[in-house]
Short mmCIF file of C-alpha atoms in Angstrom, two decimals:
data_model
loop_
_atom_site.label_atom_id
_atom_site.label_comp_id
_atom_site.label_asym_id
_atom_site.label_seq_id
_atom_site.Cartn_x
_atom_site.Cartn_y
_atom_site.Cartn_z
CA MET A 190 0.00 0.00 0.00
CA ALA A 191 1.29 3.45 -0.90
CA VAL A 192 2.25 5.70 2.02
CA VAL A 193 1.88 8.83 -0.08
CA ARG A 194 -1.05 10.22 -2.04
CA PRO A 195 -0.91 11.79 -5.50
CA VAL A 196 0.02 15.46 -5.66
CA LEU A 197 -0.51 17.93 -8.50
CA PHE A 198 2.69 18.42 -10.45
CA SER A 199 2.95 20.24 -13.77
CA GLY A 200 -0.77 19.93 -14.48
CA ARG A 201 -1.34 16.32 -13.44
CA GLU A 202 -1.79 14.36 -10.23
CA VAL A 203 1.17 12.02 -9.80
CA PHE A 204 2.87 10.24 -6.95
CA PRO A 205 5.14 12.73 -5.17
CA LEU A 206 8.25 10.71 -5.99
CA ILE A 207 10.69 12.55 -8.22
CA GLU A 208 13.79 11.33 -9.98
CA GLY A 209 16.55 13.83 -9.38
CA GLY A 210 18.33 15.09 -12.47
CA LYS A 211 22.01 14.19 -12.82
CA GLY A 212 24.03 15.90 -15.53
CA ILE A 213 26.24 14.79 -18.41
CA ALA A 214 24.20 11.83 -19.69
CA ILE A 215 23.47 10.24 -16.29
CA SER A 216 19.73 10.98 -16.02
CA ASN A 217 18.67 10.30 -19.57
CA GLY A 218 15.45 9.81 -21.49
CA GLU A 219 15.28 6.09 -20.84
CA SER A 220 15.68 6.31 -17.05
CA SER A 221 13.42 9.34 -16.62
CA GLY A 222 10.78 7.96 -18.98
CA ALA A 223 10.70 4.71 -16.99
CA TRP A 224 10.24 6.67 -13.75
CA ALA A 225 7.39 8.70 -15.23
CA ALA A 226 5.78 5.52 -16.57
CA CYS A 227 5.42 4.40 -12.94
CA GLY A 228 3.33 7.48 -12.18
CA GLY A 229 6.03 9.75 -10.78
CA VAL A 230 8.07 12.66 -12.12
CA GLY A 231 10.98 11.59 -14.30
CA THR A 232 13.77 14.11 -14.75
CA PHE A 233 16.30 13.94 -17.55
CA SER A 234 19.37 16.12 -17.57
CA GLY A 235 19.68 18.91 -20.10
CA VAL A 236 23.38 19.34 -19.29
CA ASN A 237 25.26 18.19 -22.39
CA ALA A 238 22.99 15.21 -22.92
CA ASP A 239 23.81 12.52 -25.44
CA SER A 240 22.31 12.45 -28.90
CA PHE A 241 22.39 9.53 -31.33
CA ARG A 242 22.66 8.74 -35.02
CA GLU A 243 19.93 6.90 -36.88
CA ASP A 244 21.76 3.60 -36.31
CA GLY A 245 21.59 4.16 -32.54
CA SER A 246 25.26 4.99 -32.01
CA ALA A 247 26.08 7.90 -29.72
CA ILE A 248 27.46 11.07 -31.26
CA ILE A 249 30.80 11.73 -29.59
CA GLN A 250 31.09 15.33 -28.45
CA ASN A 251 34.33 16.28 -30.18
CA TYR A 252 35.39 19.91 -30.55
CA TYR A 253 37.15 21.33 -33.58
CA GLY A 254 37.08 25.09 -33.01
CA LYS A 255 40.44 26.82 -32.70
CA THR A 256 39.27 29.25 -30.03
CA ARG A 257 37.37 28.83 -26.77
CA ARG A 258 34.53 30.89 -28.19
CA GLU A 259 34.23 28.59 -31.21
CA ARG A 260 34.31 25.47 -29.03
CA HIS A 261 31.76 27.08 -26.72
CA GLU A 262 29.37 27.39 -29.66
CA GLU A 263 29.97 23.74 -30.56
CA LEU A 264 29.21 22.72 -26.99
CA LEU A 265 25.91 24.61 -27.00
CA ALA A 266 24.93 22.92 -30.25
CA HIS A 267 25.71 19.51 -28.71
CA ALA A 268 23.72 20.42 -25.60
CA ILE A 269 20.63 21.56 -27.48
CA ARG A 270 20.58 18.59 -29.86
CA GLY A 271 21.15 16.11 -27.01
CA ALA A 272 18.47 17.53 -24.71
CA ILE A 273 15.84 17.51 -27.47
CA HIS A 274 16.78 13.94 -28.28
CA GLN A 275 16.49 12.83 -24.64
CA ALA A 276 13.18 14.66 -24.24
CA ARG A 277 11.72 12.61 -27.08
CA ILE A 278 12.99 9.35 -25.60
CA ALA A 279 11.62 10.25 -22.16
CA TYR A 280 8.22 11.26 -23.49
CA ASP A 281 7.86 8.12 -25.57
CA SER A 282 9.10 5.86 -22.75
CA ALA A 283 6.61 7.36 -20.29
CA GLY A 284 3.69 6.18 -22.39
CA GLY A 285 1.50 9.09 -21.36
CA GLN A 286 2.02 8.48 -17.63
CA GLY A 287 3.57 10.72 -15.00
CA ARG A 288 5.36 13.92 -15.85
CA ILE A 289 8.62 14.64 -17.66
CA HIS A 290 10.88 17.37 -16.32
CA MET A 291 14.22 18.66 -17.58
CA ASN A 292 16.98 19.58 -15.16
CA VAL A 293 19.55 22.26 -15.98
CA LEU A 294 22.25 24.09 -14.06
CA TRP A 295 21.92 27.86 -14.12
CA GLU A 296 25.70 28.21 -14.03
CA MET A 297 26.22 25.96 -17.06
CA ALA A 298 27.31 27.61 -20.28
CA GLY A 299 24.53 29.39 -22.14
CA ALA A 300 21.82 28.12 -19.79
CA GLU A 301 19.16 30.47 -21.17
CA ARG A 302 20.09 29.81 -24.79
CA VAL A 303 19.97 26.06 -24.23
CA LEU A 304 16.64 26.23 -22.40
CA ASN A 305 15.01 28.41 -25.03
CA ALA A 306 16.20 26.24 -27.91
CA VAL A 307 15.28 22.95 -26.21
CA MET A 308 11.82 24.12 -25.18
CA GLU A 309 11.23 25.33 -28.73
CA GLY A 310 12.49 22.10 -30.28
CA ALA A 311 10.71 19.79 -27.83
CA LYS A 312 7.31 21.49 -27.55
CA GLY A 313 4.77 19.39 -25.70
CA LEU A 314 7.36 16.86 -24.54
CA ILE A 315 8.57 18.60 -21.37
CA HIS A 316 6.17 19.49 -18.55
CA GLY A 317 8.50 21.22 -16.13
CA ILE A 318 11.96 22.73 -15.72
CA THR A 319 14.05 22.11 -12.63
CA CYS A 320 16.98 24.44 -12.12
CA GLY A 321 19.66 25.02 -9.50
CA ALA A 322 23.41 25.65 -9.20
CA GLY A 323 23.15 29.40 -8.88
CA MET A 324 20.29 31.87 -8.59
CA PRO A 325 18.01 31.30 -11.63
CA TYR A 326 16.17 34.61 -11.56
CA ARG A 327 15.05 34.36 -15.19
CA LEU A 328 13.76 30.79 -14.89
CA ALA A 329 10.17 31.83 -14.20
CA GLU A 330 9.99 34.21 -17.15
CA LEU A 331 11.44 31.58 -19.45
CA ALA A 332 9.04 28.88 -18.24
CA ALA A 333 6.10 31.23 -18.71
CA ARG A 334 7.16 31.85 -22.30
CA PHE A 335 6.55 28.15 -23.03
CA GLY A 336 3.67 27.57 -20.61
CA VAL A 337 5.49 25.00 -18.46
CA HIS A 338 5.98 24.82 -14.71
CA TYR A 339 9.24 25.70 -13.04
CA TYR A 340 10.97 24.21 -9.99
CA PRO A 341 13.88 26.17 -8.50
CA ILE A 342 16.41 24.26 -6.40
CA ILE A 343 17.42 26.13 -3.26
CA SER A 344 19.19 25.28 -0.01
CA SER A 345 17.81 28.00 2.24
CA ALA A 346 14.68 30.06 2.77
CA ARG A 347 16.85 33.12 2.23
CA ALA A 348 17.63 32.06 -1.32
CA PHE A 349 13.97 31.50 -2.12
CA ARG A 350 13.04 34.89 -0.68
CA ALA A 351 15.53 36.58 -2.99
CA LEU A 352 14.21 34.70 -6.03
CA TRP A 353 10.59 35.46 -5.14
CA LYS A 354 11.06 39.16 -4.55
CA ARG A 355 13.14 39.75 -7.63
CA ALA A 356 11.31 37.61 -10.19
CA TYR A 357 9.05 34.73 -9.21
CA ARG A 358 6.27 36.85 -7.71
CA LYS A 359 5.46 37.91 -11.30
CA PHE A 360 4.80 34.29 -12.34
CA PRO A 361 3.26 32.56 -9.30
CA ASN A 362 0.83 30.29 -11.16
CA LEU A 363 3.55 28.29 -12.87
CA LEU A 364 5.66 27.72 -9.77
CA GLY A 365 5.09 23.97 -9.55
CA GLY A 366 7.20 23.32 -6.49
CA VAL A 367 10.32 24.37 -4.63
CA VAL A 368 13.12 21.84 -4.28
CA TYR A 369 14.88 22.05 -0.93
CA GLU A 370 18.23 20.38 -1.57
CA ASP A 371 20.06 19.50 1.63
CA PRO A 372 23.52 21.05 1.15
CA TRP A 373 25.18 18.51 3.44
CA ARG A 374 23.62 15.31 2.11
CA ALA A 375 22.80 15.76 -1.58
CA GLY A 376 25.09 14.61 -4.36
CA GLY A 377 26.76 16.80 -6.96
CA HIS A 378 27.10 20.53 -6.40
CA ASN A 379 25.80 21.83 -3.10
CA GLY A 380 24.47 25.17 -1.93
CA LEU A 381 26.50 25.66 1.24
CA SER A 382 27.06 29.28 2.11
CA ASN A 383 30.31 30.70 3.44
CA VAL A 384 28.88 30.86 6.97
CA GLU A 385 27.83 27.20 7.09
CA ASP A 386 30.23 24.53 8.31
CA PRO A 387 30.61 21.69 5.78
CA ASN A 388 31.57 19.36 8.62
CA ARG A 389 28.48 20.05 10.75
CA PRO A 390 25.30 18.94 8.96
CA GLU A 391 22.13 20.67 10.13
CA ASP A 392 18.75 19.05 10.65
CA PRO A 393 16.75 19.82 7.48
CA ARG A 394 13.40 20.15 9.24
CA PRO A 395 13.85 23.65 10.78
CA ARG A 396 15.15 24.92 7.46
CA VAL A 397 12.21 23.42 5.55
CA VAL A 398 9.73 24.75 8.11
CA GLN A 399 11.21 28.20 7.61
CA LEU A 400 10.84 27.79 3.86
CA ARG A 401 7.18 26.76 4.24
CA GLN A 402 6.48 29.77 6.47
CA GLN A 403 7.94 32.05 3.88
CA MET A 404 5.99 30.43 1.06
CA THR A 405 2.75 30.63 3.06
CA GLU A 406 3.29 34.35 3.69
CA VAL A 407 3.29 35.01 -0.07
CA GLY A 408 0.28 32.80 -0.87
CA LEU A 409 2.12 29.58 -1.76
CA ALA A 410 0.83 27.33 1.02
CA HIS A 411 -0.51 24.90 -1.61
CA VAL A 412 2.78 24.62 -3.55
CA PRO A 413 4.73 21.45 -2.70
CA ILE A 414 8.17 21.50 -1.16
CA ILE A 415 10.35 18.76 -2.62
CA MET A 416 12.82 17.30 -0.15
CA ALA A 417 16.07 16.34 -1.89
CA GLY A 418 19.24 14.92 -0.39
CA GLY A 419 19.37 12.11 2.15
CA VAL A 420 16.04 10.51 1.19
CA TRP A 421 16.20 6.71 1.10
CA TRP A 422 13.00 5.12 2.48
CA LEU A 423 9.73 7.00 2.88
CA ASP A 424 9.00 5.54 6.29
CA GLU A 425 11.95 7.58 7.57
CA TRP A 426 10.09 10.70 6.45
CA SER A 427 6.50 9.65 7.21
CA HIS A 428 6.19 12.28 9.96
CA TRP A 429 6.73 14.96 7.30
CA ILE A 430 3.92 13.84 5.01
CA GLU A 431 1.05 15.14 7.17
CA ASP A 432 3.06 17.72 9.10
CA PRO A 433 1.10 21.01 8.81
CA ASP A 434 4.35 22.95 9.18
CA ILE A 435 5.75 21.34 6.03
CA ALA A 436 3.06 19.72 3.85
CA PRO A 437 2.39 19.38 1.02
CA VAL A 438 5.70 17.63 0.53
CA ALA A 439 7.25 15.43 -2.14
CA PHE A 440 10.52 13.49 -2.19
CA GLN A 441 13.34 13.50 -4.69
CA PHE A 442 15.61 10.52 -5.28
CA GLY A 443 18.88 11.28 -7.01
CA THR A 444 21.32 8.58 -5.94
CA ARG A 445 19.02 5.56 -5.82
CA PRO A 446 18.00 5.63 -9.52
CA LEU A 447 21.68 5.28 -10.40
CA LEU A 448 21.45 1.64 -9.42
CA THR A 449 18.73 0.46 -11.79
CA GLN A 450 18.68 -1.53 -14.98
CA GLU A 451 17.69 1.54 -16.99
CA SER A 452 20.44 3.72 -15.53
CA PRO A 453 23.01 4.43 -18.26
CA ILE A 454 26.06 4.42 -15.96
CA SER A 455 28.66 1.71 -16.46
CA GLU A 456 28.54 -1.69 -14.76
CA GLU A 457 31.78 -0.78 -12.99
CA TRP A 458 30.09 2.29 -11.54
CA LYS A 459 27.05 0.29 -10.44
CA ARG A 460 29.22 -2.33 -8.74
CA LYS A 461 31.24 0.39 -7.03
CA LEU A 462 28.06 1.81 -5.50
CA LEU A 463 27.37 -1.55 -3.86
CA THR A 464 30.70 -1.42 -2.00
CA LEU A 465 30.69 2.09 -0.53
CA ARG A 466 30.95 2.66 3.19
CA GLU A 467 29.77 5.58 5.29
CA GLY A 468 32.15 8.48 4.79
CA ASP A 469 33.28 7.42 1.32
CA VAL A 470 31.24 10.33 -0.07
CA PHE A 471 32.48 13.68 1.16
CA LEU A 472 32.11 17.40 0.58
CA ASN A 473 34.99 19.08 -1.20
CA ARG A 474 35.68 22.41 -2.83
CA PHE A 475 37.77 21.41 -5.83
CA SER A 476 35.03 22.11 -8.40
CA PRO A 477 35.86 24.85 -10.94
CA THR A 478 32.40 26.30 -10.27
CA GLY A 479 33.49 27.47 -6.82
CA PHE A 480 30.64 25.49 -5.21
CA TYR A 481 31.08 22.69 -2.73
CA SER A 482 30.29 19.30 -4.18
CA SER A 483 29.74 15.76 -2.89
CA ALA A 484 31.61 12.94 -4.58
CA VAL A 485 33.05 9.51 -3.90
CA ARG A 486 36.55 9.50 -2.50
CA ASN A 487 38.79 7.88 -5.13
CA ALA A 488 42.17 8.34 -6.82
CA PHE A 489 40.85 11.38 -8.71
CA LEU A 490 39.95 13.29 -5.54
CA ASP A 491 43.00 11.98 -3.67
CA GLU A 492 45.24 13.57 -6.31
CA LEU A 493 43.41 16.89 -5.99
CA GLN A 494 43.76 16.73 -2.22
CA GLU A 495 47.47 16.00 -2.58
CA ARG A 496 47.80 18.88 -5.03
CA ALA A 497 46.20 21.26 -2.55
CA GLU A 498 48.52 20.09 0.22
CA HIS A 499 51.64 20.63 -1.93
CA GLN A 500 51.14 24.37 -1.73
CA ILE A 501 53.01 27.33 -0.28
CA ALA A 502 52.42 31.09 -0.26
CA PHE A 503 54.75 33.47 -2.06
CA SER A 504 55.26 37.14 -2.82
CA THR A 505 56.95 38.78 -5.79
CA GLU A 506 59.06 40.98 -3.50
CA PRO A 507 60.67 40.20 -0.12
CA VAL A 508 57.97 41.14 2.40
CA GLY A 509 57.79 40.21 6.08
CA GLY A 510 58.41 36.50 6.53
CA HIS A 511 58.53 35.93 2.77
CA ASP A 512 62.22 36.79 2.49
CA VAL A 513 63.82 33.70 0.94
CA ALA A 514 64.37 33.78 -2.82
CA PHE A 515 62.96 30.74 -4.59
CA PRO A 516 63.45 30.15 -8.34
CA VAL A 517 60.31 29.33 -10.34
CA GLY A 518 59.77 28.34 -13.96
CA PRO A 519 62.15 27.43 -16.78
CA ARG A 520 64.02 30.75 -16.40
CA GLY A 521 64.31 30.42 -12.64
CA ARG A 522 62.82 33.81 -11.88
CA PRO A 523 62.74 34.28 -8.13
CA VAL A 524 59.73 34.70 -5.89
CA TYR A 525 59.96 35.01 -2.12
CA VAL A 526 58.77 32.44 0.38
CA ALA A 527 59.11 31.65 4.07
CA ASP A 528 62.15 29.55 4.94
CA ASP A 529 60.11 26.61 6.32
CA ASP A 530 58.02 26.65 3.12
CA ARG A 531 61.23 26.56 1.07
CA GLN A 532 62.25 23.40 2.92
CA ARG A 533 58.87 21.79 2.30
CA ALA A 534 59.00 22.71 -1.39
CA GLU A 535 62.47 21.23 -1.77
CA GLY A 536 61.20 18.01 -0.25
CA TRP A 537 58.35 17.82 -2.78
CA ILE A 538 60.74 18.57 -5.63
CA GLY A 539 62.99 15.76 -4.46
CA ALA A 540 60.00 13.42 -4.49
CA GLY A 541 59.25 14.21 -8.14
CA TYR A 542 56.80 17.11 -7.73
CA SER A 543 59.23 19.40 -9.50
CA GLU A 544 56.85 21.79 -11.28
CA ALA A 545 55.66 24.87 -9.42
CA MET A 546 52.43 26.36 -10.80
CA ARG A 547 51.09 29.74 -9.71
CA THR A 548 47.53 30.08 -8.46
CA PRO A 549 45.26 33.15 -8.37
CA ASP A 550 45.80 33.34 -4.60
CA SER A 551 49.57 33.99 -4.67
CA THR A 552 50.47 30.43 -3.86
CA LEU A 553 52.54 27.82 -5.66
CA VAL A 554 51.35 24.24 -6.08
CA PHE A 555 53.89 21.55 -6.81
CA VAL A 556 53.01 18.81 -9.29
CA THR A 557 54.82 16.26 -11.42
CA PRO A 558 55.89 17.25 -14.94
CA GLU A 559 53.27 14.88 -16.36
CA ARG A 560 50.50 16.43 -14.26
CA ARG A 561 51.57 19.93 -15.26
CA ARG A 562 51.37 19.03 -18.95
CA GLN A 563 47.89 17.58 -18.45
CA ILE A 564 46.64 20.62 -16.53
CA LEU A 565 47.92 23.02 -19.19
CA THR A 566 46.47 20.89 -22.00
CA ASP A 567 43.05 20.78 -20.33
CA GLN A 568 43.10 24.53 -19.75
CA ILE A 569 44.07 25.23 -23.37
CA GLU A 570 41.37 22.87 -24.71
CA CYS A 571 38.62 24.52 -22.63
CA MET A 572 35.27 24.57 -24.44
CA GLY A 573 33.51 26.97 -22.08
CA CYS A 574 31.12 24.54 -20.40
CA LEU A 575 30.39 26.86 -17.44
CA SER A 576 29.24 30.44 -17.23
CA ALA A 577 32.55 31.03 -15.44
CA CYS A 578 35.34 28.54 -14.76
CA GLN A 579 38.02 28.92 -12.12
CA PHE A 580 40.18 26.18 -13.65
CA SER A 581 40.56 27.68 -17.14
CA ASN A 582 39.49 31.30 -16.35
CA TRP A 583 36.83 31.07 -19.11
CA SER A 584 33.75 33.26 -18.82
CA GLN A 585 30.85 33.62 -21.23
CA ASN A 586 31.08 37.41 -20.96
CA GLU A 587 32.28 39.53 -23.87
CA ALA A 588 35.90 39.32 -22.75
CA GLY A 589 35.75 35.53 -22.56
CA THR A 590 37.60 35.49 -19.25
CA THR A 591 37.00 35.84 -15.52
CA GLY A 592 39.91 38.26 -15.38
CA ARG A 593 41.72 36.01 -12.90
CA LYS A 594 44.60 33.64 -13.39
CA ALA A 595 43.61 30.08 -14.28
CA ASP A 596 43.66 27.88 -11.16
CA PRO A 597 45.72 24.65 -11.42
CA ARG A 598 44.22 23.35 -8.16
CA SER A 599 40.95 22.53 -9.92
CA PHE A 600 40.10 20.44 -13.01
CA CYS A 601 38.16 20.34 -16.29
CA ILE A 602 34.73 19.24 -15.12
CA GLN A 603 33.35 18.68 -18.62
CA LYS A 604 36.18 16.30 -19.49
CA THR A 605 35.95 14.12 -16.39
CA LEU A 606 32.15 13.90 -16.33
CA GLN A 607 32.04 13.00 -20.02
CA GLN A 608 34.62 10.29 -19.42
CA ILE A 609 32.97 8.66 -16.41
CA SER A 610 29.52 8.80 -17.99
CA HIS A 611 30.84 6.98 -21.06
CA GLY A 612 32.68 4.12 -19.38
CA GLY A 613 35.74 5.83 -17.87
CA SER A 614 37.35 4.43 -14.72
CA VAL A 615 35.46 5.15 -11.52
CA GLU A 616 38.81 5.56 -9.76
CA GLU A 617 40.36 8.00 -12.19
CA GLN A 618 37.35 10.29 -12.81
CA LEU A 619 35.01 12.45 -10.73
CA MET A 620 32.18 10.32 -9.33
CA PHE A 621 29.36 12.43 -7.90
CA SER A 622 27.07 10.81 -5.35
CA GLY A 623 24.75 11.58 -2.47
CA HIS A 624 26.01 10.83 1.04
CA ASN A 625 23.53 7.99 1.54
CA ALA A 626 25.16 5.86 -1.16
CA TYR A 627 26.76 3.67 1.51
CA ARG A 628 23.27 2.32 2.19
CA PHE A 629 23.31 0.32 -1.04
CA ARG A 630 25.74 -2.06 0.67
CA LEU A 631 23.59 -2.34 3.81
CA ASP A 632 20.11 -2.45 2.30
CA PRO A 633 18.76 -6.02 1.95
CA PHE A 634 16.89 -4.91 -1.18
CA TYR A 635 20.24 -5.04 -2.98
CA ALA A 636 21.37 -8.35 -1.49
CA ASP A 637 23.66 -10.49 -3.65
CA GLY A 638 24.26 -7.58 -6.01
CA PHE A 639 20.62 -7.25 -7.06
CA ILE A 640 20.03 -4.31 -9.41
CA PRO A 641 16.31 -3.56 -9.82
CA THR A 642 14.45 -2.11 -12.75
CA VAL A 643 13.09 1.41 -12.28
CA LYS A 644 9.63 -0.13 -11.85
CA GLN A 645 10.83 -2.46 -9.09
CA LEU A 646 12.58 0.38 -7.27
CA PHE A 647 9.62 2.74 -7.62
CA GLU A 648 7.16 0.19 -6.28
CA ARG A 649 9.47 -0.66 -3.42
CA ILE A 650 9.79 3.02 -2.43
CA LEU A 651 6.06 3.52 -2.78
CA THR A 652 5.37 0.93 -0.07
CA GLY A 653 7.38 2.92 2.40
CA ARG A 654 10.31 0.50 2.54
#
């Protein structure tokens, strides 16, 4: 027996179970269509989604432009074509059931251009737009242009208040729901503010109650709040369902749909999920977006952590404690460092980390010659996948740059997410995940390596356990 009742989403009553969107070909048309076919809300990702040839083979997203701007335009063309393609697959797979939503990141490259083109090219196939990773002020206006509902992703009542006052109050009828994404427990990029401690998770209930109070004050008491991040079984949230301080409420599942038959991730990735232990997923700040993000600890993140630790401060002139000359670069031009930092740096150089790379924060990071070559290659080959990138210093503004030095402590996020989503090693690439992923190993539902279909998972969740 279902423990939740249908709720109105995007013009239809559906079960308040929502598949969370996961970018770069992870939530695709097949997985989201299967979720919608069960009577829920399936969400495919509009972030550089895959498109296919007539013979069914995937179109590899190669870039041929000589400049970042040219490659940026190629990337947008890939993104638009792929999202339209996945929308068609999702709509057809749903068989007229549920709802189909598209998820985009506001800080992805050309977010508005992609949304406009996809909504135009996939008219009638998409019922709602979910959007986070930034402050999507123009989301409501864009959704209204196409007559679809919009679902902002926020991590605090303060963020929603800013969105409402500046833009959403003009388009209240199409606000289909507000996604509260727990910044300590959700996978992918997280909305932690600078005043919140990443190591001290807060109870989501007071924050959601505050959000509901704010929504009620502006006439949105009937609009569902969608709890995202840390949701596993509904019986663990049953006290929320009829709670007058929160309801109406729906629940988003981002990590659990990864481990289904329809999920497009590799078998290696699926098997890895079944082995994770508590603490294997952790918050880090290596992303070139500048946001915190939650990912599985592996060789990829270990190398970034090591890179960050092989770091010393410097100045271009002898100042204060920075009074020891230290040669940098092929010409050996001196910078000035503290004496104890010089000793540390010499130790790293002796261990093979012989290349000192400058950061935007007047520090030097020490890497191997091979790593330096890879970092520089990735920065040069940037295709402008974000609105602004700390790693390559790309920006989609007229100048094409953030105006800051490229940061070698980060990485090309487009490259690694494309690689892991198309069969790359789960140890050597970025592997986003929610913090509850360790429960795959402990949950008897997945005993003996069982991987359910979307239908089996949906029905299991719908019973409460």
